[in-house]
mmCIF file of C-alpha atoms in Angstrom:
data_model
loop_
_atom_site.group_PDB
_atom_site.id
_atom_site.type_symbol
_atom_site.label_atom_id
_atom_site.label_comp_id
_atom_site.label_asym_id
_atom_site.label_seq_id
_atom_site.Cartn_x
_atom_site.Cartn_y
_atom_site.Cartn_z
ATOM 1 C CA MET D 1437 11.220 -32.503 -126.614
ATOM 2 C CA MET D 1438 14.922 -33.029 -126.205
ATOM 3 C CA ASN D 1439 17.014 -34.449 -128.955
ATOM 4 C CA GLU D 1440 16.571 -37.991 -129.512
ATOM 5 C CA ASN D 1441 20.333 -38.578 -130.283
ATOM 6 C CA ILE D 1442 21.714 -38.131 -126.538
ATOM 7 C CA PHE D 1443 25.019 -37.187 -127.921
ATOM 8 C CA ASP D 1444 23.156 -34.071 -129.822
ATOM 9 C CA PRO D 1445 23.026 -30.908 -127.299
ATOM 10 C CA GLU D 1446 19.838 -28.904 -127.399
ATOM 11 C CA LYS D 1447 20.444 -25.310 -128.081
ATOM 12 C CA ALA D 1448 19.827 -23.174 -125.011
ATOM 13 C CA THR D 1449 20.140 -19.478 -123.935
ATOM 14 C CA ILE D 1450 21.515 -18.131 -120.898
ATOM 15 C CA VAL D 1451 18.683 -15.991 -119.310
ATOM 16 C CA SER D 1452 20.706 -14.428 -116.460
ATOM 17 C CA GLU D 1453 23.773 -15.031 -114.448
ATOM 18 C CA LEU D 1454 24.573 -14.080 -110.792
ATOM 19 C CA LYS D 1455 27.684 -14.134 -108.862
ATOM 20 C CA LEU D 1456 27.376 -15.918 -105.521
ATOM 21 C CA THR D 1457 31.076 -16.290 -104.681
ATOM 22 C CA HIS D 1458 34.252 -15.338 -106.071
ATOM 23 C CA GLN D 1459 34.627 -18.812 -107.817
ATOM 24 C CA GLU D 1460 30.686 -19.858 -108.051
ATOM 25 C CA LYS D 1461 27.974 -17.909 -110.228
ATOM 26 C CA LEU D 1462 24.316 -19.280 -110.825
ATOM 27 C CA PHE D 1463 23.130 -19.461 -114.139
ATOM 28 C CA LYS D 1464 19.359 -19.425 -115.318
ATOM 29 C CA ILE D 1465 19.123 -21.221 -118.600
ATOM 30 C CA GLN D 1466 16.144 -21.697 -121.130
ATOM 31 C CA LEU D 1467 16.046 -24.219 -123.713
ATOM 32 C CA ASP D 1468 15.567 -22.543 -127.026
ATOM 33 C CA ASN D 1469 12.657 -24.866 -127.790
ATOM 34 C CA GLY D 1470 10.677 -23.206 -124.938
ATOM 35 C CA GLU D 1471 10.120 -26.234 -123.034
ATOM 36 C CA SER D 1472 10.989 -26.978 -119.213
ATOM 37 C CA LEU D 1473 14.095 -29.349 -118.757
ATOM 38 C CA ASN D 1474 11.933 -31.722 -116.788
ATOM 39 C CA HIS D 1475 14.606 -33.003 -114.773
ATOM 40 C CA LYS D 1476 14.414 -34.903 -111.403
ATOM 41 C CA PRO D 1477 15.851 -33.476 -108.181
ATOM 42 C CA GLY D 1478 19.772 -35.026 -108.219
ATOM 43 C CA GLN D 1479 19.923 -35.157 -112.048
ATOM 44 C CA PHE D 1480 22.608 -33.585 -114.112
ATOM 45 C CA VAL D 1481 23.225 -32.008 -117.497
ATOM 46 C CA GLU D 1482 26.215 -32.056 -119.878
ATOM 47 C CA LEU D 1483 26.339 -28.136 -120.343
ATOM 48 C CA LEU D 1484 28.527 -27.208 -123.811
ATOM 49 C CA ALA D 1485 30.538 -24.028 -124.216
ATOM 50 C CA PRO D 1486 30.521 -23.904 -127.965
ATOM 51 C CA GLY D 1487 34.147 -24.169 -129.050
ATOM 52 C CA TYR D 1488 35.545 -25.102 -125.475
ATOM 53 C CA GLY D 1489 33.838 -28.423 -124.646
ATOM 54 C CA GLU D 1490 31.074 -29.542 -122.148
ATOM 55 C CA ALA D 1491 31.063 -30.461 -118.314
ATOM 56 C CA PRO D 1492 28.673 -32.404 -116.066
ATOM 57 C CA ILE D 1493 26.832 -29.766 -113.852
ATOM 58 C CA SER D 1494 23.893 -30.787 -111.419
ATOM 59 C CA VAL D 1495 20.693 -29.070 -111.980
ATOM 60 C CA THR D 1496 20.183 -26.860 -108.664
ATOM 61 C CA SER D 1497 16.768 -25.663 -109.459
ATOM 62 C CA SER D 1498 13.422 -27.856 -108.532
ATOM 63 C CA PRO D 1499 11.365 -29.150 -111.053
ATOM 64 C CA THR D 1500 8.406 -27.496 -109.587
ATOM 65 C CA LYS D 1501 9.910 -24.559 -110.696
ATOM 66 C CA LYS D 1502 8.921 -24.448 -114.576
ATOM 67 C CA GLY D 1503 10.550 -22.588 -117.563
ATOM 68 C CA PRO D 1504 14.431 -21.741 -117.020
ATOM 69 C CA PHE D 1505 16.306 -24.254 -114.944
ATOM 70 C CA GLU D 1506 19.258 -23.245 -112.932
ATOM 71 C CA LEU D 1507 22.965 -24.387 -112.658
ATOM 72 C CA CYS D 1508 25.455 -23.409 -110.007
ATOM 73 C CA VAL D 1509 28.846 -23.412 -111.780
ATOM 74 C CA ARG D 1510 32.345 -23.184 -110.066
ATOM 75 C CA SER D 1511 35.308 -21.934 -112.256
ATOM 76 C CA VAL D 1512 37.679 -24.802 -112.037
ATOM 77 C CA GLY D 1513 38.460 -25.711 -115.654
ATOM 78 C CA THR D 1514 38.372 -24.680 -119.546
ATOM 79 C CA VAL D 1515 34.812 -25.116 -120.020
ATOM 80 C CA THR D 1516 33.606 -23.584 -116.544
ATOM 81 C CA ASN D 1517 35.952 -20.913 -116.742
ATOM 82 C CA LYS D 1518 34.485 -19.934 -120.365
ATOM 83 C CA LEU D 1519 31.003 -20.166 -118.937
ATOM 84 C CA HIS D 1520 32.113 -17.711 -116.160
ATOM 85 C CA GLN D 1521 32.936 -15.106 -119.232
ATOM 86 C CA MET D 1522 29.499 -15.677 -120.810
ATOM 87 C CA GLU D 1523 26.744 -13.159 -120.337
ATOM 88 C CA GLU D 1524 22.726 -12.940 -120.788
ATOM 89 C CA GLY D 1525 21.912 -13.936 -123.962
ATOM 90 C CA ASP D 1526 24.751 -16.104 -124.827
ATOM 91 C CA LYS D 1527 24.284 -19.555 -126.584
ATOM 92 C CA VAL D 1528 24.921 -22.937 -124.924
ATOM 93 C CA GLY D 1529 24.391 -26.443 -125.364
ATOM 94 C CA ILE D 1530 22.382 -28.929 -123.213
ATOM 95 C CA ARG D 1531 22.380 -32.637 -123.061
ATOM 96 C CA GLY D 1532 20.213 -34.464 -120.694
ATOM 97 C CA PRO D 1533 18.837 -34.658 -117.756
ATOM 98 C CA PHE D 1534 20.982 -37.838 -117.124
ATOM 99 C CA GLY D 1535 21.327 -39.978 -114.051
ATOM 100 C CA ASN D 1536 18.892 -41.390 -111.648
ATOM 101 C CA GLY D 1537 18.190 -38.557 -109.134
ATOM 102 C CA PHE D 1538 16.936 -38.482 -105.592
ATOM 103 C CA PRO D 1539 13.942 -41.232 -104.812
ATOM 104 C CA VAL D 1540 11.518 -38.466 -104.143
ATOM 105 C CA ASP D 1541 8.546 -41.144 -104.107
ATOM 106 C CA PHE D 1542 10.236 -43.256 -101.820
ATOM 107 C CA LEU D 1543 11.098 -40.539 -99.250
ATOM 108 C CA GLU D 1544 7.463 -39.288 -98.886
ATOM 109 C CA GLY D 1545 6.320 -39.531 -95.333
ATOM 110 C CA LYS D 1546 9.959 -39.470 -94.030
ATOM 111 C CA ASP D 1547 11.873 -36.996 -92.002
ATOM 112 C CA LEU D 1548 15.092 -35.737 -93.994
ATOM 113 C CA LEU D 1549 18.314 -34.722 -92.897
ATOM 114 C CA PHE D 1550 20.232 -32.819 -95.496
ATOM 115 C CA ILE D 1551 24.118 -32.756 -95.217
ATOM 116 C CA GLY D 1552 25.615 -30.555 -97.799
ATOM 117 C CA GLY D 1553 29.349 -29.484 -97.814
ATOM 118 C CA GLY D 1554 30.685 -26.536 -100.300
ATOM 119 C CA LEU D 1555 29.260 -26.801 -103.706
ATOM 120 C CA GLY D 1556 27.260 -29.976 -102.647
ATOM 121 C CA ILE D 1557 24.559 -27.816 -101.575
ATOM 122 C CA ALA D 1558 23.856 -27.093 -105.005
ATOM 123 C CA PRO D 1559 22.184 -30.600 -106.056
ATOM 124 C CA LEU D 1560 20.642 -30.632 -102.478
ATOM 125 C CA ARG D 1561 19.043 -27.199 -103.404
ATOM 126 C CA SER D 1562 16.856 -28.926 -105.869
ATOM 127 C CA LEU D 1563 15.368 -31.714 -103.607
ATOM 128 C CA ILE D 1564 15.185 -29.016 -100.660
ATOM 129 C CA ASN D 1565 12.813 -26.821 -102.699
ATOM 130 C CA TYR D 1566 10.891 -29.863 -104.452
ATOM 131 C CA VAL D 1567 10.304 -30.867 -100.756
ATOM 132 C CA LYS D 1568 9.446 -27.304 -99.432
ATOM 133 C CA ASP D 1569 6.897 -26.967 -102.423
ATOM 134 C CA ASN D 1570 5.403 -30.316 -101.595
ATOM 135 C CA ALA D 1571 5.544 -30.041 -97.861
ATOM 136 C CA GLU D 1572 2.453 -31.839 -97.404
ATOM 137 C CA ASN D 1573 3.843 -34.983 -98.349
ATOM 138 C CA TYR D 1574 7.107 -34.993 -96.377
ATOM 139 C CA GLY D 1575 8.223 -34.931 -92.656
ATOM 140 C CA GLU D 1576 10.726 -32.758 -90.967
ATOM 141 C CA SER D 1577 13.529 -31.430 -92.577
ATOM 142 C CA THR D 1578 16.860 -30.629 -91.069
ATOM 143 C CA ILE D 1579 19.618 -28.971 -93.360
ATOM 144 C CA LEU D 1580 23.312 -28.640 -92.219
ATOM 145 C CA TYR D 1581 25.627 -26.823 -94.260
ATOM 146 C CA GLY D 1582 29.135 -26.458 -94.003
ATOM 147 C CA CYS D 1583 31.820 -24.565 -96.133
ATOM 148 C CA SER D 1584 35.358 -23.237 -95.841
ATOM 149 C CA GLU D 1585 35.058 -19.695 -94.773
ATOM 150 C CA PRO D 1586 31.798 -17.157 -94.669
ATOM 151 C CA SER D 1587 32.778 -15.637 -97.990
ATOM 152 C CA GLU D 1588 32.039 -19.312 -99.509
ATOM 153 C CA ARG D 1589 28.620 -19.552 -98.414
ATOM 154 C CA LEU D 1590 26.079 -20.497 -101.124
ATOM 155 C CA PHE D 1591 22.356 -19.487 -101.584
ATOM 156 C CA VAL D 1592 22.832 -17.221 -98.402
ATOM 157 C CA ASP D 1593 19.137 -15.763 -98.891
ATOM 158 C CA GLU D 1594 17.406 -19.087 -99.480
ATOM 159 C CA PHE D 1595 18.720 -20.296 -96.144
ATOM 160 C CA SER D 1596 16.727 -17.363 -94.464
ATOM 161 C CA THR D 1597 13.665 -18.475 -96.300
ATOM 162 C CA TRP D 1598 14.074 -22.270 -95.330
ATOM 163 C CA ARG D 1599 14.373 -21.039 -91.667
ATOM 164 C CA GLN D 1600 11.061 -19.469 -91.792
ATOM 165 C CA CYS D 1601 9.367 -22.849 -93.120
ATOM 166 C CA ASP D 1602 7.288 -24.513 -90.272
ATOM 167 C CA ASP D 1603 8.984 -28.020 -90.917
ATOM 168 C CA PHE D 1604 12.539 -26.697 -91.934
ATOM 169 C CA ARG D 1605 15.433 -26.457 -89.443
ATOM 170 C CA CYS D 1606 18.687 -25.029 -90.731
ATOM 171 C CA ASP D 1607 22.263 -24.866 -89.152
ATOM 172 C CA GLU D 1608 25.424 -23.694 -90.640
ATOM 173 C CA THR D 1609 29.264 -23.790 -90.197
ATOM 174 C CA VAL D 1610 32.389 -22.751 -91.605
ATOM 175 C CA ASP D 1611 35.938 -24.609 -91.289
ATOM 176 C CA SER D 1612 37.532 -21.213 -90.193
ATOM 177 C CA CYS D 1613 36.878 -17.356 -90.196
ATOM 178 C CA PRO D 1614 39.339 -14.538 -90.963
ATOM 179 C CA VAL D 1615 39.794 -12.404 -87.789
ATOM 180 C CA ASP D 1616 38.475 -9.326 -89.951
ATOM 181 C CA VAL D 1617 34.974 -10.935 -91.012
ATOM 182 C CA ASP D 1618 31.922 -10.311 -88.923
ATOM 183 C CA TRP D 1619 30.477 -14.010 -88.489
ATOM 184 C CA GLU D 1620 28.365 -14.829 -85.795
ATOM 185 C CA GLY D 1621 27.694 -18.587 -86.607
ATOM 186 C CA LYS D 1622 29.394 -21.570 -85.678
ATOM 187 C CA VAL D 1623 33.135 -22.456 -86.527
ATOM 188 C CA GLY D 1624 34.265 -25.876 -87.221
ATOM 189 C CA VAL D 1625 33.465 -28.860 -89.537
ATOM 190 C CA ILE D 1626 30.301 -29.994 -90.631
ATOM 191 C CA THR D 1627 30.288 -33.290 -88.907
ATOM 192 C CA GLU D 1628 30.336 -31.424 -85.463
ATOM 193 C CA LEU D 1629 26.708 -30.408 -86.389
ATOM 194 C CA ILE D 1630 25.246 -33.887 -86.685
ATOM 195 C CA PRO D 1631 25.280 -34.721 -82.686
ATOM 196 C CA GLY D 1632 23.245 -31.776 -82.319
ATOM 197 C CA VAL D 1633 20.207 -32.811 -84.517
ATOM 198 C CA ASP D 1634 17.574 -34.774 -82.419
ATOM 199 C CA PHE D 1635 16.265 -37.400 -84.891
ATOM 200 C CA HIS D 1636 14.685 -40.629 -84.964
ATOM 201 C CA PRO D 1637 16.876 -43.260 -86.979
ATOM 202 C CA ALA D 1638 13.650 -45.271 -87.849
ATOM 203 C CA THR D 1639 11.957 -42.573 -89.752
ATOM 204 C CA THR D 1640 14.718 -40.478 -91.013
ATOM 205 C CA TYR D 1641 16.642 -40.647 -94.208
ATOM 206 C CA ALA D 1642 20.081 -38.731 -94.832
ATOM 207 C CA ILE D 1643 20.788 -37.022 -98.156
ATOM 208 C CA ILE D 1644 24.259 -36.226 -98.651
ATOM 209 C CA CYS D 1645 26.453 -34.405 -100.959
ATOM 210 C CA GLY D 1646 29.968 -32.706 -100.702
ATOM 211 C CA PRO D 1647 33.597 -33.052 -101.304
ATOM 212 C CA PRO D 1648 34.946 -36.520 -101.232
ATOM 213 C CA ILE D 1649 36.763 -36.044 -98.141
ATOM 214 C CA MET D 1650 33.830 -35.404 -96.340
ATOM 215 C CA TYR D 1651 31.728 -38.817 -96.915
ATOM 216 C CA LYS D 1652 34.104 -41.016 -94.884
ATOM 217 C CA PHE D 1653 33.497 -38.700 -91.561
ATOM 218 C CA VAL D 1654 29.934 -38.013 -91.967
ATOM 219 C CA MET D 1655 29.258 -41.948 -92.480
ATOM 220 C CA GLN D 1656 31.068 -42.362 -89.007
ATOM 221 C CA GLU D 1657 28.741 -39.921 -87.347
ATOM 222 C CA LEU D 1658 25.618 -41.394 -88.736
ATOM 223 C CA ASP D 1659 26.915 -44.804 -87.463
ATOM 224 C CA GLU D 1660 27.480 -43.122 -83.948
ATOM 225 C CA ALA D 1661 23.718 -41.746 -84.266
ATOM 226 C CA ASN D 1662 22.492 -45.373 -85.448
ATOM 227 C CA LEU D 1663 21.081 -44.494 -88.578
ATOM 228 C CA PRO D 1664 20.821 -47.505 -90.899
ATOM 229 C CA ASP D 1665 23.110 -47.927 -93.926
ATOM 230 C CA ASP D 1666 20.117 -47.930 -96.161
ATOM 231 C CA HIS D 1667 18.566 -44.652 -94.693
ATOM 232 C CA ARG D 1668 21.369 -42.728 -96.283
ATOM 233 C CA PHE D 1669 21.548 -41.665 -100.021
ATOM 234 C CA LEU D 1670 24.719 -40.107 -101.258
ATOM 235 C CA SER D 1671 25.235 -37.938 -104.598
ATOM 236 C CA LEU D 1672 28.972 -38.668 -105.588
ATOM 237 C CA GLU D 1673 31.035 -36.563 -107.535
ATOM 238 C CA ARG D 1674 33.062 -38.259 -110.177
ATOM 239 C CA ARG D 1675 34.930 -37.253 -113.336
ATOM 240 C CA MET D 1676 32.093 -37.686 -115.761
ATOM 241 C CA LYS D 1677 32.181 -37.260 -119.403
ATOM 242 C CA CYS D 1678 29.575 -38.841 -121.683
ATOM 243 C CA GLY D 1679 26.786 -39.187 -119.389
ATOM 244 C CA VAL D 1680 25.464 -42.137 -120.299
ATOM 245 C CA GLY D 1681 28.099 -44.844 -119.027
ATOM 246 C CA GLU D 1682 30.029 -45.378 -122.303
ATOM 247 C CA CYS D 1683 33.208 -43.942 -121.628
ATOM 248 C CA GLY D 1684 34.053 -45.281 -118.361
ATOM 249 C CA HIS D 1685 35.505 -42.103 -116.818
ATOM 250 C CA CYS D 1686 33.168 -42.254 -113.938
ATOM 251 C CA GLN D 1687 33.426 -46.171 -113.046
ATOM 252 C CA ILE D 1688 33.324 -47.381 -109.614
ATOM 253 C CA GLY D 1689 33.607 -51.007 -109.227
ATOM 254 C CA GLU D 1690 30.644 -52.421 -111.078
ATOM 255 C CA TYR D 1691 28.810 -48.967 -111.154
ATOM 256 C CA TYR D 1692 29.089 -46.128 -113.530
ATOM 257 C CA VAL D 1693 28.429 -42.896 -111.362
ATOM 258 C CA CYS D 1694 26.773 -40.942 -114.663
ATOM 259 C CA ARG D 1695 24.266 -44.069 -115.576
ATOM 260 C CA ASP D 1696 23.760 -45.765 -112.186
ATOM 261 C CA GLY D 1697 24.242 -42.622 -110.073
ATOM 262 C CA PRO D 1698 24.891 -39.976 -109.287
ATOM 263 C CA VAL D 1699 22.675 -40.846 -106.425
ATOM 264 C CA PHE D 1700 23.413 -43.959 -104.569
ATOM 265 C CA ASN D 1701 22.043 -45.773 -101.379
ATOM 266 C CA TYR D 1702 24.959 -46.361 -98.666
ATOM 267 C CA ALA D 1703 24.361 -49.903 -98.447
ATOM 268 C CA GLU D 1704 24.813 -50.355 -102.020
ATOM 269 C CA ILE D 1705 28.348 -48.834 -102.154
ATOM 270 C CA LYS D 1706 29.916 -48.978 -98.783
ATOM 271 C CA ASP D 1707 32.017 -51.935 -99.857
ATOM 272 C CA GLU D 1708 33.296 -50.401 -102.767
ATOM 273 C CA GLU D 1709 36.931 -49.151 -102.439
ATOM 274 C CA GLU D 1710 36.767 -46.286 -104.706
ATOM 275 C CA ALA D 1711 33.478 -45.211 -103.984
ATOM 276 C CA LEU D 1712 34.144 -43.167 -100.832
#
């Protein structure tokens, strides 16, 4: 059982760390009490680097995978820079899981269109693998992924695995490719992949996560495809601190991303100026 005081971190240990790109690492973490995190896909934790503070990180592993959980961490600040210096066996603190997560029960029986940009594939990975492990409960899944260049691609091996699943389709693109890099895939922004997907708006739900600038253009493409507003779920990236809606750092209009999200239905927030 996690600590009853939500502000008191649970002790945990880094089981392994794997370099994915020059700025992202995949950490496998085990709670010292031996329990699983018992999160929902789309939830996040507050990760404490002792002596340096804490940072909100989405859980990237599926809850169907018991034992240690996984966090994909980009080195962008004091806490995450310190974490990138830590090794197997080092101690960290964990608060959470927090947030609402993706509506896995509601999505049963639906066709799913995953749209991930950059690090946004990390929280989507949790749901993608959850759907893969419960494939009999879901329709067809299409995964669209875009990043800045080939060296920035995340979870490359898993894309190969997903492509082999009967009900999964994957397509990738990069914004640009250096002339000295061997890349046989597509070059262009992620929105250029959407018109190439054959889906039925009445039975398809889009699951979207990526950098803030991406959402506006993805919404425009989904409008063109006649996908209803309430068939779109977005995981929003905002500066979260407390994790429980107390500090106000992540407030957008009447919503707190950490408490009411981070997953929102587009129909709920489309009129909130600060949301997208």
